[in-house]
Tab-separated table of C-alpha atoms and ligand atoms in Angstrom:
chain	number	residue	atom	x	y	z
L	1	MET	CA	-4.355	3.798	-9.615
L	2	ASN	CA	-5.558	6.524	-11.947
L	3	ALA	CA	-1.973	5.933	-13.990
L	4	ALA	CA	-3.036	2.577	-14.316
L	5	ILE	CA	-6.280	2.768	-15.214
L	6	ARG	CA	-4.850	5.581	-18.204
L	7	ALA	CA	-2.467	2.647	-19.307
L	8	VAL	CA	-5.166	-0.357	-19.123
L	9	ALA	CA	-7.563	1.925	-21.425
L	10	ARG	CA	-5.125	3.486	-23.871
L	11	SER	CA	-3.366	0.092	-24.534
L	12	ALA	CA	-6.735	-1.665	-24.971
L	13	LEU	CA	-8.161	1.022	-27.111
L	14	ASP	CA	-4.879	0.771	-29.221
L	15	LEU	CA	-5.862	-2.941	-29.865
L	16	ASN	CA	-9.307	-2.128	-31.138
L	17	MET	CA	-11.077	-3.319	-28.032
L	18	SER	CA	-14.058	-1.325	-26.218
L	19	VAL	CA	-13.364	-0.060	-22.518
L	20	TYR	CA	-15.760	0.400	-19.377
L	21	GLY	CA	-14.621	1.941	-16.454
L	22	VAL	CA	-16.719	0.439	-13.235
L	23	ARG	CA	-17.021	3.157	-10.466
L	24	GLN	CA	-16.767	2.102	-7.063
L	25	GLY	CA	-14.647	-1.161	-7.642
L	26	PHE	CA	-17.010	-4.336	-6.913
L	27	GLN	CA	-20.150	-2.498	-5.524
L	28	GLY	CA	-20.343	-0.719	-8.846
L	29	LEU	CA	-20.183	-4.376	-10.514
L	30	ILE	CA	-23.000	-4.950	-8.368
L	31	GLU	CA	-24.647	-1.497	-8.960
L	32	ASP	CA	-24.403	-1.746	-12.652
L	33	GLN	CA	-22.208	1.679	-12.411
L	34	PHE	CA	-20.606	0.783	-15.958
L	35	ARG	CA	-19.175	3.797	-17.916
L	36	PRO	CA	-17.543	3.675	-21.632
L	37	LEU	CA	-14.075	5.160	-21.619
L	38	ASN	CA	-12.172	6.830	-24.587
L	39	ALA	CA	-8.839	7.993	-24.681
L	40	ARG	CA	-9.899	11.677	-23.706
L	41	ASP	CA	-11.537	10.165	-20.293
L	42	VAL	CA	-8.386	9.147	-19.131
L	43	GLY	CA	-6.381	12.161	-20.006
L	44	GLY	CA	-5.076	14.811	-17.332
L	45	ILE	CA	-5.268	12.057	-14.271
L	46	ILE	CA	-1.408	10.563	-14.666
L	47	HIS	CA	-0.342	13.257	-11.587
L	48	LEU	CA	-2.992	12.182	-9.651
L	49	GLY	CA	-3.192	9.900	-6.382
L	50	GLY	CA	-6.479	7.869	-5.702
L	51	THR	CA	-8.790	6.756	-8.370
L	52	PHE	CA	-11.231	8.994	-10.530
L	53	LEU	CA	-13.499	6.026	-10.778
L	54	GLY	CA	-13.974	5.810	-7.143
L	55	SER	CA	-13.165	2.576	-4.835
L	56	ALA	CA	-15.045	1.139	-2.036
L	57	ARG	CA	-14.987	-1.761	0.415
L	58	SER	CA	-18.234	-3.961	-0.758
L	59	LYS	CA	-19.710	-6.304	1.407
L	60	GLU	CA	-22.102	-7.534	-0.907
L	61	PHE	CA	-19.531	-8.922	-3.096
L	62	ARG	CA	-18.478	-11.168	-0.373
L	63	GLU	CA	-21.588	-13.228	-0.634
L	64	GLU	CA	-22.385	-15.253	-3.502
L	65	ARG	CA	-25.561	-13.529	-4.396
L	66	GLY	CA	-23.606	-10.321	-4.614
L	67	ARG	CA	-20.895	-11.874	-7.397
L	68	SER	CA	-23.662	-13.382	-9.444
L	69	LYS	CA	-25.672	-10.102	-9.765
L	70	ALA	CA	-22.092	-8.594	-10.825
L	71	LEU	CA	-21.499	-11.587	-13.322
L	72	ARG	CA	-24.995	-10.866	-14.562
L	73	ASN	CA	-24.176	-6.954	-15.165
L	74	LEU	CA	-21.108	-7.902	-16.655
L	75	ALA	CA	-22.818	-9.862	-19.180
L	76	SER	CA	-25.558	-7.175	-19.817
L	77	HIS	CA	-22.740	-4.969	-20.926
L	78	GLY	CA	-21.107	-7.642	-23.343
L	79	ILE	CA	-17.852	-7.638	-21.465
L	80	GLU	CA	-15.605	-10.168	-21.949
L	81	GLY	CA	-12.900	-9.475	-19.431
L	82	LEU	CA	-12.138	-7.239	-16.291
L	83	VAL	CA	-9.145	-5.595	-15.075
L	84	VAL	CA	-8.901	-5.475	-11.307
L	85	ILE	CA	-6.555	-2.637	-9.700
L	86	GLY	CA	-6.059	-3.315	-6.047
L	87	GLY	CA	-4.607	-5.187	-3.101
L	88	ASN	CA	-5.068	-8.255	-0.957
L	89	GLY	CA	-9.027	-7.871	-0.563
L	90	SER	CA	-9.588	-7.002	-4.185
L	91	GLN	CA	-7.300	-9.744	-5.496
L	92	THR	CA	-9.137	-12.444	-3.390
L	93	GLY	CA	-12.487	-10.841	-4.927
L	94	SER	CA	-10.619	-11.105	-8.595
L	95	TYR	CA	-9.850	-15.060	-7.616
L	96	MET	CA	-13.427	-15.315	-6.796
L	97	LEU	CA	-15.057	-14.040	-9.927
L	98	SER	CA	-12.100	-16.182	-11.817
L	99	LYS	CA	-13.410	-19.190	-10.229
L	100	LEU	CA	-16.762	-18.541	-11.483
L	101	GLY	CA	-15.040	-18.922	-14.743
L	102	PHE	CA	-15.268	-14.780	-15.672
L	103	PRO	CA	-11.581	-13.869	-17.339
L	104	VAL	CA	-10.106	-11.630	-14.802
L	105	VAL	CA	-6.621	-10.019	-14.922
L	106	GLY	CA	-5.389	-8.587	-11.433
L	107	VAL	CA	-3.136	-5.552	-11.040
L	108	ALA	CA	-0.966	-5.325	-7.983
L	109	SER	CA	-2.050	-2.063	-6.052
L	110	THR	CA	-1.649	-1.090	-2.415
L	111	ILE	CA	0.235	1.233	-0.506
L	112	ASP	CA	0.844	-1.798	2.051
L	113	ASN	CA	3.210	-3.378	-0.388
L	114	ASP	CA	2.352	-6.871	1.191
L	115	LEU	CA	0.989	-8.902	-1.935
L	116	TYR	CA	2.850	-11.955	-3.239
L	117	GLY	CA	3.315	-12.222	-7.127
L	118	THR	CA	5.130	-8.848	-6.962
L	119	ASN	CA	8.435	-7.098	-5.932
L	120	ILE	CA	6.106	-3.956	-5.570
L	121	THR	CA	3.023	-2.689	-5.853
L	122	ILE	CA	1.529	0.455	-7.091
L	123	GLY	CA	1.127	3.445	-4.421
L	124	SER	CA	3.940	1.952	-1.996
L	125	ASP	CA	6.639	4.028	-3.084
L	126	THR	CA	4.202	7.091	-2.852
L	127	ALA	CA	3.696	6.209	0.540
L	128	VAL	CA	6.990	5.819	1.774
L	129	ASN	CA	7.980	9.175	0.257
L	130	VAL	CA	5.326	10.641	2.154
L	131	THR	CA	6.276	9.181	5.218
L	132	LEU	CA	9.816	10.022	4.626
L	133	GLU	CA	8.833	13.633	4.151
L	134	ALA	CA	7.153	13.587	7.644
L	135	ILE	CA	9.813	12.127	8.935
L	136	ASP	CA	12.540	14.976	7.946
L	137	HIS	CA	10.230	17.542	9.016
L	138	LEU	CA	10.089	15.847	12.240
L	139	ARG	CA	13.814	15.792	12.585
L	140	THR	CA	14.214	19.302	12.200
L	141	THR	CA	12.154	20.105	15.320
L	142	GLY	CA	13.895	17.578	16.779
L	143	SER	CA	17.408	18.481	16.248
L	144	SER	CA	16.134	22.103	17.330
L	145	HIS	CA	14.340	21.051	20.376
L	146	ASN	CA	16.527	17.938	21.561
L	147	ARG	CA	13.033	15.999	21.022
L	148	ALA	CA	12.903	12.229	20.305
L	149	PHE	CA	9.878	11.611	17.719
L	150	LEU	CA	7.408	8.831	17.395
L	151	VAL	CA	6.156	8.564	13.882
L	152	GLU	CA	3.481	6.041	13.059
L	153	THR	CA	2.951	5.016	9.540
L	154	MET	CA	0.435	2.749	7.691
L	155	GLY	CA	0.425	-0.447	6.049
L	156	ARG	CA	-1.871	-2.559	7.898
L	157	ASP	CA	-0.280	-6.012	9.051
L	158	CYS	CA	2.948	-5.304	6.793
L	159	GLY	CA	6.076	-3.169	8.075
L	160	TYR	CA	7.167	-2.477	4.600
L	161	LEU	CA	6.104	1.316	5.055
L	162	ALA	CA	7.816	1.697	8.354
L	163	MET	CA	11.144	-0.221	6.884
L	164	MET	CA	11.643	1.546	4.146
L	165	ALA	CA	10.868	5.083	5.193
L	166	GLY	CA	12.678	4.325	8.709
L	167	LEU	CA	15.795	3.528	6.622
L	168	ALA	CA	15.587	6.347	3.983
L	169	GLY	CA	14.860	8.686	6.906
L	170	GLY	CA	17.881	7.559	9.188
L	171	ALA	CA	15.667	6.183	12.009
L	172	GLU	CA	17.176	5.069	15.270
L	173	VAL	CA	14.442	2.350	15.884
L	174	ILE	CA	11.999	0.801	13.570
L	175	SER	CA	9.358	-1.133	14.683
L	176	THR	CA	7.066	-3.331	12.574
L	177	PRO	CA	4.636	-6.413	13.296
L	178	GLU	CA	7.411	-8.726	11.805
L	179	ALA	CA	10.290	-7.301	14.176
L	180	GLU	CA	8.219	-5.804	16.917
L	181	VAL	CA	10.604	-3.708	19.185
L	182	SER	CA	8.957	-3.142	22.837
L	183	ALA	CA	8.319	-0.048	24.544
L	184	SER	CA	10.934	-0.917	27.065
L	185	GLU	CA	13.566	-1.830	24.181
L	186	ILE	CA	12.858	1.390	22.434
L	187	ALA	CA	13.627	3.368	25.857
L	188	GLU	CA	16.714	1.902	26.125
L	189	ARG	CA	17.650	2.523	22.688
L	190	LEU	CA	16.540	6.114	22.800
L	191	ARG	CA	18.519	6.349	26.113
L	192	ALA	CA	21.660	4.976	24.352
L	193	ALA	CA	21.193	7.492	21.693
L	194	TYR	CA	20.800	10.541	23.930
L	195	GLU	CA	23.957	9.395	25.573
L	196	ARG	CA	25.921	8.817	22.482
L	197	GLY	CA	25.124	12.451	21.764
L	198	LYS	CA	22.490	12.341	19.606
L	199	THR	CA	20.706	15.435	19.198
L	200	HIS	CA	17.432	13.977	17.977
L	201	ALA	CA	15.940	10.335	17.718
L	202	ILE	CA	13.285	9.183	15.290
L	203	VAL	CA	11.351	6.161	16.076
L	204	VAL	CA	9.044	4.894	13.155
L	205	ILE	CA	6.413	2.631	13.957
L	206	ALA	CA	3.996	0.273	11.704
L	207	GLU	CA	0.442	0.569	12.416
L	208	GLY	CA	0.336	-3.100	12.904
L	209	VAL	CA	2.334	-3.695	15.983
L	210	LYS	CA	1.086	-4.369	19.419
L	211	ASP	CA	2.979	-1.461	20.989
L	212	ASN	CA	1.705	1.195	18.957
L	213	SER	CA	2.692	4.765	19.397
L	214	ALA	CA	-0.528	5.282	21.943
L	215	ARG	CA	0.765	2.645	23.953
L	216	ILE	CA	4.567	3.763	24.041
L	217	LEU	CA	3.438	7.367	24.972
L	218	ASP	CA	1.580	5.757	28.197
L	219	TYR	CA	4.447	3.440	29.085
L	220	PHE	CA	6.973	6.391	29.129
L	221	GLU	CA	4.567	8.573	30.847
L	222	LYS	CA	5.614	6.719	34.090
L	223	ASP	CA	9.089	8.039	33.760
L	224	LYS	CA	9.833	10.668	31.373
L	225	ARG	CA	13.492	10.626	32.238
L	226	MET	CA	13.803	7.265	30.937
L	227	VAL	CA	14.661	8.170	27.372
L	228	GLY	CA	16.677	11.388	28.024
L	229	PHE	CA	14.661	12.944	24.995
L	230	GLU	CA	11.544	15.029	25.507
L	231	LEU	CA	8.889	12.804	23.108
L	232	ARG	CA	6.313	13.546	21.034
L	233	ALA	CA	4.245	11.170	18.611
L	234	THR	CA	2.763	11.666	15.212
L	235	VAL	CA	0.378	8.980	13.503
L	236	LEU	CA	0.230	9.955	10.118
L	237	GLY	CA	-2.587	7.881	9.184
L	238	HIS	CA	-4.860	8.545	5.955
L	239	VAL	CA	-2.153	11.258	5.130
L	240	VAL	CA	0.228	8.636	3.569
L	241	ARG	CA	-2.445	7.947	1.103
L	242	GLY	CA	-3.443	9.955	-1.941
L	243	ALA	CA	-0.409	11.792	-2.442
L	244	PRO	CA	0.589	12.738	-6.213
L	245	PRO	CA	2.316	9.516	-7.349
L	246	THR	CA	6.070	9.435	-7.756
L	247	ALA	CA	7.871	9.254	-11.219
L	248	PHE	CA	8.368	5.322	-10.420
L	249	ASP	CA	4.431	4.896	-9.340
L	250	ARG	CA	3.403	6.278	-12.249
L	251	PHE	CA	5.801	4.192	-14.293
L	252	LEU	CA	4.914	0.875	-12.569
L	253	ALA	CA	1.400	1.391	-12.891
L	254	THR	CA	2.273	2.062	-16.812
L	255	ARG	CA	4.000	-0.969	-17.196
L	256	LEU	CA	1.625	-3.273	-15.010
L	257	GLY	CA	-1.454	-1.323	-16.871
L	258	VAL	CA	-0.285	-2.391	-19.956
L	259	GLY	CA	0.594	-5.922	-19.037
L	260	ALA	CA	-2.960	-6.432	-17.751
L	261	THR	CA	-4.024	-5.381	-21.430
L	262	VAL	CA	-1.730	-7.846	-22.882
L	263	SER	CA	-2.877	-10.279	-20.798
L	264	LEU	CA	-6.140	-9.822	-21.687
L	265	ALA	CA	-5.592	-10.074	-25.646
L	266	ARG	CA	-3.364	-12.986	-25.000
L	267	GLY	CA	-6.242	-14.996	-23.099
L	268	GLN	CA	-3.999	-14.985	-20.120
L	269	PHE	CA	-6.768	-14.934	-17.400
L	270	GLY	CA	-6.899	-15.672	-13.717
L	271	VAL	CA	-3.440	-13.865	-13.002
L	272	LEU	CA	-1.739	-11.114	-10.869
L	273	VAL	CA	0.274	-8.944	-12.905
L	274	GLY	CA	3.225	-7.797	-10.983
L	275	TYR	CA	6.643	-6.577	-11.168
L	276	GLU	CA	10.159	-8.325	-10.428
L	277	ALA	CA	13.365	-7.592	-11.282
L	278	GLY	CA	12.511	-4.744	-14.038
L	279	ASP	CA	10.339	-7.030	-15.890
L	280	VAL	CA	6.155	-7.681	-15.739
L	281	ILE	CA	5.593	-10.665	-14.284
L	282	ARG	CA	2.481	-13.073	-13.740
L	283	THR	CA	1.305	-15.390	-11.301
L	284	PRO	CA	-1.959	-17.292	-10.955
L	285	LEU	CA	-4.515	-15.636	-8.416
L	286	GLU	CA	-5.018	-18.899	-6.428
L	287	ASP	CA	-1.210	-18.594	-5.353
L	288	ILE	CA	-1.658	-15.069	-3.980
L	289	ALA	CA	-5.175	-14.827	-2.871
L	290	GLY	CA	-5.666	-14.583	0.909
L	291	ARG	CA	-1.891	-14.709	1.834
L	292	THR	CA	-0.124	-11.465	2.723
L	293	LYS	CA	3.965	-11.060	2.250
L	294	PRO	CA	5.868	-9.850	5.420
L	295	ILE	CA	9.086	-7.966	4.858
L	296	GLY	CA	12.366	-9.643	4.649
L	297	THR	CA	14.302	-10.647	7.841
L	298	GLU	CA	17.548	-8.874	6.041
L	299	LEU	CA	15.875	-5.352	6.331
L	300	VAL	CA	15.179	-5.842	9.958
L	301	GLU	CA	18.844	-6.806	10.382
L	302	LEU	CA	20.122	-3.805	8.392
L	303	ALA	CA	17.805	-1.393	10.570
L	304	ARG	CA	19.392	-2.686	13.602
L	305	VAL	CA	22.976	-2.181	12.362
L	306	LEU	CA	22.510	1.425	10.747
L	307	ALA	CA	20.691	2.832	14.058
L	308	LYS	CA	24.103	2.794	15.741
E	401	F6P	O1	-4.546	-1.348	2.886
E	401	F6P	C1	-4.313	0.145	2.811
E	401	F6P	C2	-4.602	0.715	3.973
E	401	F6P	O2	-4.317	2.106	3.857
E	401	F6P	C3	-3.800	0.229	4.738
E	401	F6P	O3	-2.405	0.632	5.314
E	401	F6P	C4	-4.692	0.537	6.222
E	401	F6P	O4	-4.535	-0.004	7.323
E	401	F6P	C5	-6.154	0.323	5.856
E	401	F6P	O5	-5.662	0.525	4.158
E	401	F6P	C6	-6.881	1.534	6.002
E	401	F6P	O6	-8.088	1.221	5.648
E	401	F6P	P1	-9.587	2.260	5.631
E	401	F6P	O7	-9.218	3.638	4.349
E	401	F6P	O8	-10.621	1.545	5.288
E	401	F6P	O9	-9.716	2.836	7.162
């Protein structure tokens, strides 16, 4: 998000716009936490995860009173357009402000990569790489100790992080909300891997599945021999967020941030700025608000074939 803030600010300053940063997201709009931003204010942040402006999940903004207060504050600073960098919740908020007539442009940013209107969201590549690094480390212990590891990663109700990291990490099983693998099926696949002579096995689990790593461990507790391998679980949780962004994420954030400024300058409001096939694209907020995009079935099939 820092790289996106930098790109929005510097490209807007280049067009002689005045730029303000809003602290703590929508909550900051309500609490009047605005600060002018110049080119130096956004220096030295491109390599940092998170957002130097801060972020918050705002209950008040979900109510009409909160949104009206936000609009009053925007008007009192003479602000003529707003860029909202965020995922589903944030872009639903963008849509609400936009419906009230305020010029808003969304920038697709969430580690979950579950937004319509973009092929990829800011942060997801970094989160995939953090998950992958964990998988690689665990595989080393797995091989040395002849163990299987369950690795649970984030992603809310979308299996993108688990699927991508699992494929890139050569996982034996990948379980996602879109294609959940039951505990008994995991046991069968691990047993088969053991009997094929594998020295380790990795099971990647998305946080949104019903049979999460705790449940699977419970299930295996009944009969430890059923998988062959000794089994351990690691829940990555918030560790997958906040890492220094990958080159791709910095590039994506830069393109989308500049794309948002271009939209504001053109008077193209009420859209989400996303990325598809190497191009910046724009989709009406009403088409993406309140919807989440699952991973494609082709990836599910790929994971099954490659686990052999
Ligand atoms: O949407 C991003 C995300 O990190 C999800 O992957 C995860 O389910 C959720 O946010 C965690 O939210 P919180 O930080 O509020 O616990």
